[in-house]
Amino acid sequence: MTAPTRQECRRFHQAALDLAARARRIVRRAVPGRLGVRRKPDRSLVTDVDLGVERALRAEITNRFPSHGIIGEELPPRLPTAAYQWILDPVDGTLSFVHGLPLFGTIVALHHHGRPVAGVIDHPMLGTTYSAGRGLGAWRNGTRLRIRDAARTDLGDEIVSAADRSRFVELGAGRAFDRLVRTHRHVRGYYDCVAHSWAAEGSIGAVVDYGVRLWDLAATRLLVEEAGGRYVVCATRGDGAEARYGIIAGKPNVVRWLVGIFGRRT
Amino acid sequence: MTAPTRQECRRFHQAALDLAARARRIVRRAVPGRLGVRRKPDRSLVTDVDLGVERALRAEITNRFPSHGIIGEELPPRLPTAAYQWILDPVDGTLSFVHGLPLFGTIVALHHHGRPVAGVIDHPMLGTTYSAGRGLGAWRNGTRLRIRDAARTDLGDEIVSAADRSRFVELGAGRAFDRLVRTHRHVRGYYDCVAHSWAAEGSIGAVVDYGVRLWDLAATRLLVEEAGGRYVVCATRGDGAEARYGIIAGKPNVVRWLVGIFGRRT
């Protein structure tokens, strides 16, 4: 269980960026109205593009890193006991993607024994790529991200992203959600990974996201922490690949304030 | 009160696009963190960029169309009794702009005796420009927009944008808002003009926007109607420049369904 060296982290960070760039080319070639949209058993949407991206990334990972495992949203795990695991969400925010809204993204991350080593969130239609490598900082389109914390007296001016009340209810946080919405002026419902990207760059004070799965979160912790922010798991439900999480990530003082409302996993 | 000719509509449509392009250049030059942010008496935000854009557009309009009036969000009206009135919102979505979120826009519209002649919503950071001229169609970055109506059996799959419950309550529509959120799976809170743009291109089924002012709406009706959509005023409060409106705009069948929930101005 030797941790990856700094040089390995650099190489994996670059590999994650390469994979995201490959995904972006496939997504941008997609023709609106011919996406091959279907519903999965859980009623969420999947398209031929989701599957095409995941297959392309799996082929590239298997080729470059044959001993590494792969966990993707759309296809079965590969080498589930390997120390290194690539975690992929080819199109996070499929509802937005299908409707032509630019707020979706591709998530690519590498974990080593469960600890994040590299992570990328790429937004093909916004033209922004957020990436981080362990010990290497967080970046947006090549510019270093450094979160400036909010003053504790100015928390009322911070935008907090929290969407989908029903998913908070499912994880027992319906009352906390209502309390936040009732008492804070700037709660906005930014969905999916774009809210995580905006938290990592400090555009919003924090994202509170409940009901998310492993691949939805795979890049977020490293992105936010390498940018100087704070990441807290507040709730979990279920185990293994089925587990759903509630997390808060963003500026340290905003996260502390919100953990006071939502609590944290004990 | 001769209505503008088709040729005049073309000229005014191009002028509105020119003005929006000028605004975009100023907005893109703005340096994050040095925007000169202040609070207006109504507690909403204004920046030096809002004022700089409005001043630049006013100078250009006064120069090209000296007999036309101007109504802008940030400065006093010019020639308020003129037949032609330019209506300007230099930065719609100032909260997003100040925080570095790309969801704001510039609104430029020309009305003749209260009827829209040309309208533009420009999103400098999304790289999208939506425009329409009376009888000339609606356009996005030079491509004609044609809304495909939703089948009445598929309304449940349509995204409806509705944000800020408090503004619905102010216009007496709090119960209608709650009914929509309780009964429809895909209600999302997209704020400001980007929700109007997405309704005009049919990415979302409809936008329901309450508490908005004249300049927030100045381009929306023409954009949506020229794209083949429907626009309905559901509520008003107050008079003249102080008036606040509640509107629904988007795909005809989605708008009809929502008017059944929210009612319309009688």
Coordinates of C-alpha atoms in Angstrom, one line a residue, chain B residues 122-236:
Chain B
D122 CA -26.6 38.1 -24.8
H123 CA -24.6 35.7 -22.4
P124 CA -21.0 36.8 -22.6
M125 CA -19.6 33.9 -20.6
L126 CA -21.7 31.2 -22.2
G127 CA -20.9 32.5 -25.7
T128 CA -24.6 32.6 -26.7
T129 CA -26.6 35.4 -28.2
Y130 CA -30.4 35.1 -28.6
S131 CA -32.1 37.7 -30.8
A132 CA -35.4 38.4 -32.5
G133 CA -37.0 41.0 -34.8
R134 CA -40.7 41.5 -35.3
G135 CA -41.7 39.2 -38.2
L136 CA -38.1 38.2 -38.7
G137 CA -37.9 35.1 -36.5
A138 CA -35.8 34.3 -33.4
W139 CA -32.1 33.4 -33.6
R140 CA -29.3 31.9 -31.5
N141 CA -25.8 32.7 -32.7
G142 CA -27.2 33.0 -36.3
T143 CA -29.2 29.8 -36.2
R144 CA -33.0 30.1 -36.5
L145 CA -34.9 29.0 -33.4
R146 CA -38.1 26.9 -33.9
I147 CA -39.7 25.6 -30.7
R148 CA -41.1 22.1 -31.1
D149 CA -44.2 21.9 -28.9
A150 CA -44.4 19.3 -26.2
A151 CA -47.0 16.5 -26.6
R152 CA -49.7 16.9 -24.0
T153 CA -49.0 13.4 -22.8
D154 CA -45.3 14.2 -22.2
L155 CA -45.6 17.3 -20.0
G156 CA -44.2 15.4 -17.1
D157 CA -40.8 15.2 -18.8
E158 CA -40.5 18.9 -19.4
I159 CA -38.1 21.1 -17.3
V160 CA -39.9 24.0 -15.8
S161 CA -37.8 26.9 -14.4
A162 CA -39.3 28.6 -11.3
A163 CA -37.1 30.2 -8.7
D164 CA -37.4 32.4 -5.6
R165 CA -40.6 31.3 -3.8
S166 CA -40.7 34.7 -2.0
R167 CA -41.3 36.6 -5.2
F168 CA -44.3 34.3 -6.1
V169 CA -45.7 35.0 -2.6
E170 CA -45.4 38.7 -3.1
L171 CA -47.6 38.5 -6.2
G172 CA -50.1 36.2 -4.6
A173 CA -48.9 33.0 -6.3
G174 CA -47.3 31.2 -3.3
R175 CA -49.9 28.4 -3.4
A176 CA -49.6 27.9 -7.1
F177 CA -45.8 27.7 -6.8
D178 CA -46.1 25.1 -4.0
R179 CA -48.5 23.1 -6.1
L180 CA -46.1 23.1 -9.1
V181 CA -43.2 22.0 -6.9
R182 CA -45.2 19.3 -5.2
T183 CA -46.7 17.8 -8.4
H184 CA -43.9 18.2 -11.0
R185 CA -40.6 16.3 -10.9
H186 CA -38.5 18.6 -13.1
V187 CA -38.9 22.1 -11.5
R188 CA -35.5 23.8 -11.5
G189 CA -34.5 27.2 -10.2
Y190 CA -32.7 28.9 -13.2
Y191 CA -32.5 32.6 -12.3
D192 CA -32.6 35.7 -14.5
C193 CA -32.5 36.0 -18.2
V194 CA -30.8 32.7 -18.9
A195 CA -34.1 30.9 -18.1
H196 CA -35.8 33.1 -20.7
S197 CA -33.1 32.3 -23.3
W198 CA -33.5 28.5 -22.6
A199 CA -37.3 28.8 -22.9
A200 CA -36.9 30.6 -26.3
E201 CA -34.7 27.8 -27.7
G202 CA -37.0 25.1 -26.2
S203 CA -34.3 23.6 -24.0
I204 CA -36.7 23.9 -21.1
G205 CA -40.5 23.5 -21.4
A206 CA -41.2 26.9 -19.9
V207 CA -40.0 29.6 -17.5
V208 CA -42.3 30.9 -14.8
D209 CA -40.9 34.2 -13.5
Y210 CA -42.5 36.3 -10.9
G211 CA -41.6 39.7 -9.5
V212 CA -39.7 40.8 -12.6
R213 CA -39.6 44.4 -14.0
L214 CA -40.0 45.9 -17.4
W215 CA -36.3 45.6 -18.4
D216 CA -36.1 42.0 -17.2
L217 CA -38.8 41.1 -19.7
A218 CA -38.1 43.5 -22.5
A219 CA -36.8 40.9 -25.0
T220 CA -38.6 37.8 -23.8
R221 CA -42.0 38.1 -25.4
L222 CA -40.6 38.7 -28.9
L223 CA -37.9 36.0 -28.6
V224 CA -40.4 33.4 -27.5
E225 CA -43.2 34.3 -29.9
E226 CA -40.9 34.6 -32.9
A227 CA -39.5 31.2 -32.0
G228 CA -43.0 29.7 -32.1
G229 CA -43.6 29.7 -28.4
R230 CA -46.3 31.3 -26.2
Y231 CA -46.0 34.2 -23.7
V232 CA -48.6 35.0 -21.0
V233 CA -48.7 37.7 -18.4
C234 CA -50.2 36.1 -15.3
A235 CA -49.9 38.8 -12.7
T236 CA -49.0 42.5 -12.2

